Every structure is written in structure tokens, then in C-alpha cells.
Short mmCIF file of C-alpha atoms in Angstrom, two decimals:
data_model
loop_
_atom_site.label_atom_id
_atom_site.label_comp_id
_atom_site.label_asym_id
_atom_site.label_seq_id
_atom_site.Cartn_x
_atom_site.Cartn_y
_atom_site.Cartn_z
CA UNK D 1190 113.11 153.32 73.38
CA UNK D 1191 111.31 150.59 72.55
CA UNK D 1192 109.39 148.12 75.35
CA UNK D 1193 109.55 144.03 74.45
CA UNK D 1194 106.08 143.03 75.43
CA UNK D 1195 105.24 139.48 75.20
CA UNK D 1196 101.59 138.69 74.78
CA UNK D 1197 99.31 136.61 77.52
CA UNK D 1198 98.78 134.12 75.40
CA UNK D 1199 102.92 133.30 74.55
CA UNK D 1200 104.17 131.98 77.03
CA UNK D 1201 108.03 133.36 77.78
CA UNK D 1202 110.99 131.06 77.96
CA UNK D 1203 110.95 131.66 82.07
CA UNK D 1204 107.67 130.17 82.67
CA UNK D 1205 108.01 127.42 79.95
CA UNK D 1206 111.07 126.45 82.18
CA UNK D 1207 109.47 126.76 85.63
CA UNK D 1208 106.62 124.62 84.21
CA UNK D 1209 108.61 121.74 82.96
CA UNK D 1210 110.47 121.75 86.56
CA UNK D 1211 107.36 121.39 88.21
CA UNK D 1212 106.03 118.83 85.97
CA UNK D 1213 109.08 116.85 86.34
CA UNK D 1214 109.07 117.15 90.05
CA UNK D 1215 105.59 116.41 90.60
CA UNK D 1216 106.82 113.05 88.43
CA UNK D 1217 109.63 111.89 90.65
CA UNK D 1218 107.11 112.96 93.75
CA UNK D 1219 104.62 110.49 92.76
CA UNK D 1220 107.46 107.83 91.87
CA UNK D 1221 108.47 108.29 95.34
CA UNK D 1222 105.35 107.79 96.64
CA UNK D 1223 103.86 105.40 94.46
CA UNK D 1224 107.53 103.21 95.37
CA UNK D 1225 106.51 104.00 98.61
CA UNK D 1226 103.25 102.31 99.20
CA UNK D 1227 102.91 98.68 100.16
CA UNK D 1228 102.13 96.39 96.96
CA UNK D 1229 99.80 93.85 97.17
CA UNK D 1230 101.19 91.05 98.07
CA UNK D 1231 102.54 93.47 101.31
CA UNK D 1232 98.59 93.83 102.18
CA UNK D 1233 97.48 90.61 101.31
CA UNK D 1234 100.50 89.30 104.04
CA UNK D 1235 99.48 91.47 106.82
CA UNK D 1236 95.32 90.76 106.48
CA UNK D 1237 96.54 87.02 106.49
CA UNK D 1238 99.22 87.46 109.32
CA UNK D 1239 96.21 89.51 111.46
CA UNK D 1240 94.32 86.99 110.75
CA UNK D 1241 96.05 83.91 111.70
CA UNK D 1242 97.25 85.77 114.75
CA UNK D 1243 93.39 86.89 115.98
CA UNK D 1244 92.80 83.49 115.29
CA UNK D 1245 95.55 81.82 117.65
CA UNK D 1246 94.78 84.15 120.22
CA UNK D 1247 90.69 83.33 120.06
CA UNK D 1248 91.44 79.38 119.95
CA UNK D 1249 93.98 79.80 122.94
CA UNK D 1250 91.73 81.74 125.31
CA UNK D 1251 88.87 78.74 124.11
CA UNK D 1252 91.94 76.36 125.74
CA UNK D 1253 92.39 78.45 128.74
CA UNK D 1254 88.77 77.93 129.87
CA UNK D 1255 88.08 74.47 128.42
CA UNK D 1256 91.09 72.67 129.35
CA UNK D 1257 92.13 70.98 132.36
CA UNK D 1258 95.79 69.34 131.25
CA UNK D 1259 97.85 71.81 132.68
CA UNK D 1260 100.48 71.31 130.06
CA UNK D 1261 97.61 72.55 127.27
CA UNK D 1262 96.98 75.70 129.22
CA UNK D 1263 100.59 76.59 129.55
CA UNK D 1264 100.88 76.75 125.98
CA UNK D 1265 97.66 78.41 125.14
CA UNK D 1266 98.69 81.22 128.02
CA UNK D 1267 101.93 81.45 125.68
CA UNK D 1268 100.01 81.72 122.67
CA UNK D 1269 97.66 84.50 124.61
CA UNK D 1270 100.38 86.47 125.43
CA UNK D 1271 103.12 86.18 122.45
CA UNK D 1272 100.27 86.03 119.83
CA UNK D 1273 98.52 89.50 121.42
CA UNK D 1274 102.07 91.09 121.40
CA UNK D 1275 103.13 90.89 117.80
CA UNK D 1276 99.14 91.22 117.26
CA UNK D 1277 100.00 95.07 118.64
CA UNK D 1278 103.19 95.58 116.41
CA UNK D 1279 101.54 94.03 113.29
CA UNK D 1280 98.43 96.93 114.10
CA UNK D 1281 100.82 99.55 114.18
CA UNK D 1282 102.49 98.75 111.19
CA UNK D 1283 99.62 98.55 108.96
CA UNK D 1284 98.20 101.52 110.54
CA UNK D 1285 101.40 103.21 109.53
CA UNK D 1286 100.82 102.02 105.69
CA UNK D 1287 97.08 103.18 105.46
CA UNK D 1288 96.45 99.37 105.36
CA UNK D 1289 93.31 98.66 107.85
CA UNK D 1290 93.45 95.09 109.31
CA UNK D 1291 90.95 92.97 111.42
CA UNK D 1292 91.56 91.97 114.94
CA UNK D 1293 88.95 89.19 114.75
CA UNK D 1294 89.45 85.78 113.05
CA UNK D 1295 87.53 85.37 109.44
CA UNK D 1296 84.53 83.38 108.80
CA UNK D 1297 86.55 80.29 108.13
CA UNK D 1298 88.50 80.49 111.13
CA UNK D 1299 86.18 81.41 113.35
CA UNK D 1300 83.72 78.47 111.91
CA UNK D 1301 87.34 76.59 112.86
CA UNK D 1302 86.86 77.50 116.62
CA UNK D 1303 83.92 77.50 116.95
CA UNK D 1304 84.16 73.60 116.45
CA UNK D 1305 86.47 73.53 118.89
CA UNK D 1306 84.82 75.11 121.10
CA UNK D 1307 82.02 71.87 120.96
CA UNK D 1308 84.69 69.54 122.18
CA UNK D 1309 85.53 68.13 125.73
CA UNK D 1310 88.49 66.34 127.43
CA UNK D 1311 91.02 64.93 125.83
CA UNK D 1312 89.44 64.91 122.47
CA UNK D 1313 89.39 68.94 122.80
CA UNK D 1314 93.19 68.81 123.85
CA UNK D 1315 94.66 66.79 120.91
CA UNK D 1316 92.14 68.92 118.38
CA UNK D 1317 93.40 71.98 119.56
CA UNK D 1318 97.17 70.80 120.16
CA UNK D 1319 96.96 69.72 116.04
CA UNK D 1320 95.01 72.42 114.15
CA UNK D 1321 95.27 75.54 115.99
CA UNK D 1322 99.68 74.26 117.56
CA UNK D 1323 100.66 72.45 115.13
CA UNK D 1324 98.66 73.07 111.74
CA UNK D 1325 98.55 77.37 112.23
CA UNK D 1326 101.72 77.48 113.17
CA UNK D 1327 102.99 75.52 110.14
CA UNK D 1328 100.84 78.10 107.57
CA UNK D 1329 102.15 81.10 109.80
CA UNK D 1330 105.75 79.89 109.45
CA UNK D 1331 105.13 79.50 105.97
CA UNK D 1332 103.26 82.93 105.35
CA UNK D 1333 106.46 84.87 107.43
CA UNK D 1334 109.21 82.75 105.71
CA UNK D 1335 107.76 84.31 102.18
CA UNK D 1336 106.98 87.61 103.38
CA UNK D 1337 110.63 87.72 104.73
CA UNK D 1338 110.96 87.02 101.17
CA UNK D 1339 108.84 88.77 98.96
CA UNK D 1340 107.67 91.80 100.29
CA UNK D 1341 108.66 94.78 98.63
CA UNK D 1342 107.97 97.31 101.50
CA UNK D 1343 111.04 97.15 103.72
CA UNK D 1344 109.25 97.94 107.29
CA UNK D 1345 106.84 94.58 106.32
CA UNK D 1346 109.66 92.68 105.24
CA UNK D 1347 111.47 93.49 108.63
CA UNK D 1348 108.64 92.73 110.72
CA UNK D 1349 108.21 88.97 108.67
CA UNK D 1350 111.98 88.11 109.51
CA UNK D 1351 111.88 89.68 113.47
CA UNK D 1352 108.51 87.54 113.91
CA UNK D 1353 109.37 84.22 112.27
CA UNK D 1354 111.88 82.95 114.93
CA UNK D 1355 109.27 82.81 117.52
CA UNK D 1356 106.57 81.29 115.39
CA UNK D 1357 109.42 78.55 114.88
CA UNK D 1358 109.44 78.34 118.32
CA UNK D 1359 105.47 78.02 118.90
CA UNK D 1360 105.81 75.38 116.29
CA UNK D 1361 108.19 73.66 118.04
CA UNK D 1362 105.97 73.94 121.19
CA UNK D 1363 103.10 72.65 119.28
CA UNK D 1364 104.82 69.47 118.14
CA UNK D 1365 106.46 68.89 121.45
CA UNK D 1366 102.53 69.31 122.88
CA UNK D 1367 100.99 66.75 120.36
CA UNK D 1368 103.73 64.07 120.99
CA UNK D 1369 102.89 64.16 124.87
CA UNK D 1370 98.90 64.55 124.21
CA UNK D 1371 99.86 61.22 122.04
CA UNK D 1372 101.02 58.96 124.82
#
């Protein structure tokens, strides 16, 4: 009787097989994953959507102090509140893509309140009724009309259409604001 032996360094048909599988399945795993992960344009949206939010929610609580036109306080309370909400959801979602974002306005924006923050009266009203009602909510409207877009992670692109009907509606507030800081 005669024994097949194959040598060590041959490898048999078996494992030739079993190592192709797992090549090809480590392949598609990494597709998957690689599909998976949030492009750059997805990142870029939600550091410039945490950003514009922190910075709306900074400029409002300025108003809530500074202000004494009860109509400007009503909408920086609404800004406050709706702005720290989504500000929440947007956290979780990034957290949920491995994509760290700030909760504090950048340098420019900040440099943006911080002027604000210098004015009085009615000049401080109508500064912060333009750039930080009517101006951020025009980029923000903007920024979540093309993320609803062009985002290629599904969750982000979700989150861009849910949000955008409201920022509509804080730009709508806005406008209505300036016309009556305007008379």
C-alpha cells in the first residue's frame, strides 16, 4: 500500500482553495467597509454644519443677554433651543461615523461674535438680526440643500433633508425680524 504524502512546502489543492476564499472575502469585507465610511465631502458637511450650528447658538445666547427688543430675544430663545437640539442629533451622528466634531464656533466665527458682542441697542439688534438671522441661515440652508444632495453616506444625507425645513423656517424668521428691526 502505498501513502500519497504531499510535501510542506506544496501546497494541496484544499488549502490553495480555502486561501483564495479568504482572500476574496477579506476583499468584498473591506469593499463593504471602505463603501461604508463617510467620504469627504460627508465630513467636511458635518464640521461645517457643527460649526454653523455652535455658532448660532453662541450669537443667540450673546442676544439673550444684550438685547432688550423683546421680539430679538424671542428669536434668539428659538435659535437657543432648535439650534442646541439638532446640535445633539448632528453629535450623535458623527460620533456614530468615527467623525469627531467641535461644539464651539471656529476662529472666524467666533472673531464674528465676538464683534457682536461690542455692540449696543439697536445697532446690536439689526447686526445680529442680519449676519447671524439672516446671513447664517442663508449659508446653512445652502450647506443642507447640497448635503441633501451630495452626500454619499445615507444616515448624513437623511439628517441634511430632516434638518433643512426648519432652517427654512429660521430663515424665514430672520427676514421677517430684519424687516420689523427696519421700520
Amino acid at each position: 500500500m502505498r501513502i500519497s504524502t504531499t510535501s510542506s512546502r506544496t501546497p494541496s489543492l484544499k488549502s490553495v482553495a480555502i486561501g483564495a476564499a479568504v482572500a476574496l472575502l477579506s476583499g468584498i469585507a473591506i469593499s463593504s467597509i471602505a463603501a461604508a465610511a463617510p467620504g469627504a465631502y460627508d465630513k467636511q458637511f458635518l464640521s461645517k454644519a457643527a460649526d454653523a450650528g455652535s455658532t448660532e447658538i453662541a450669537a443667540s445666547k450673546v442676544a439673550q443677554s444684550k438685547s432688550s427688543n423683546p421680539e430679538v430675544k424671542k428669536f434668539a430663545d428659538a435659535m437657543v433651543t432648535d439650534h442646541t437640539k439638532v446640535a445633539e442629533e448632528l453629535k450623535q451622528l458623527a460620533s456614530s461615523k468615527q467623525i469627531k466634531v467641535s461644539d464651539q464656533p471656529g476662529m472666524k466665527h467666533q472673531a464674528q461674535i465676538d464683534k457682536l458682542g461690542r455692540l449696543e441697542g439697536q445697532q446690536f439688534d439689526k447686526e445680529y438680526a442680519a449676519s447671524i438671522g439672516v446671513a447664517a441661515h442663508k449659508e446653512a440652508v445652502k450647506l443642507f440643500t447640497d448635503a441633501g444632495q451630495k452626500a454619499s453616506d445615507p444616515d448624513i444625507k437623511a439628517f441634511a433633508k430632516k434638518t433643512l425645513p426648519a432652517l427654512q423656517h429660521h430663515l424665514d424668521m430672520a427676514n421677517a425680524l430684519q424687516a420689523a428691526l427696519a421700520k
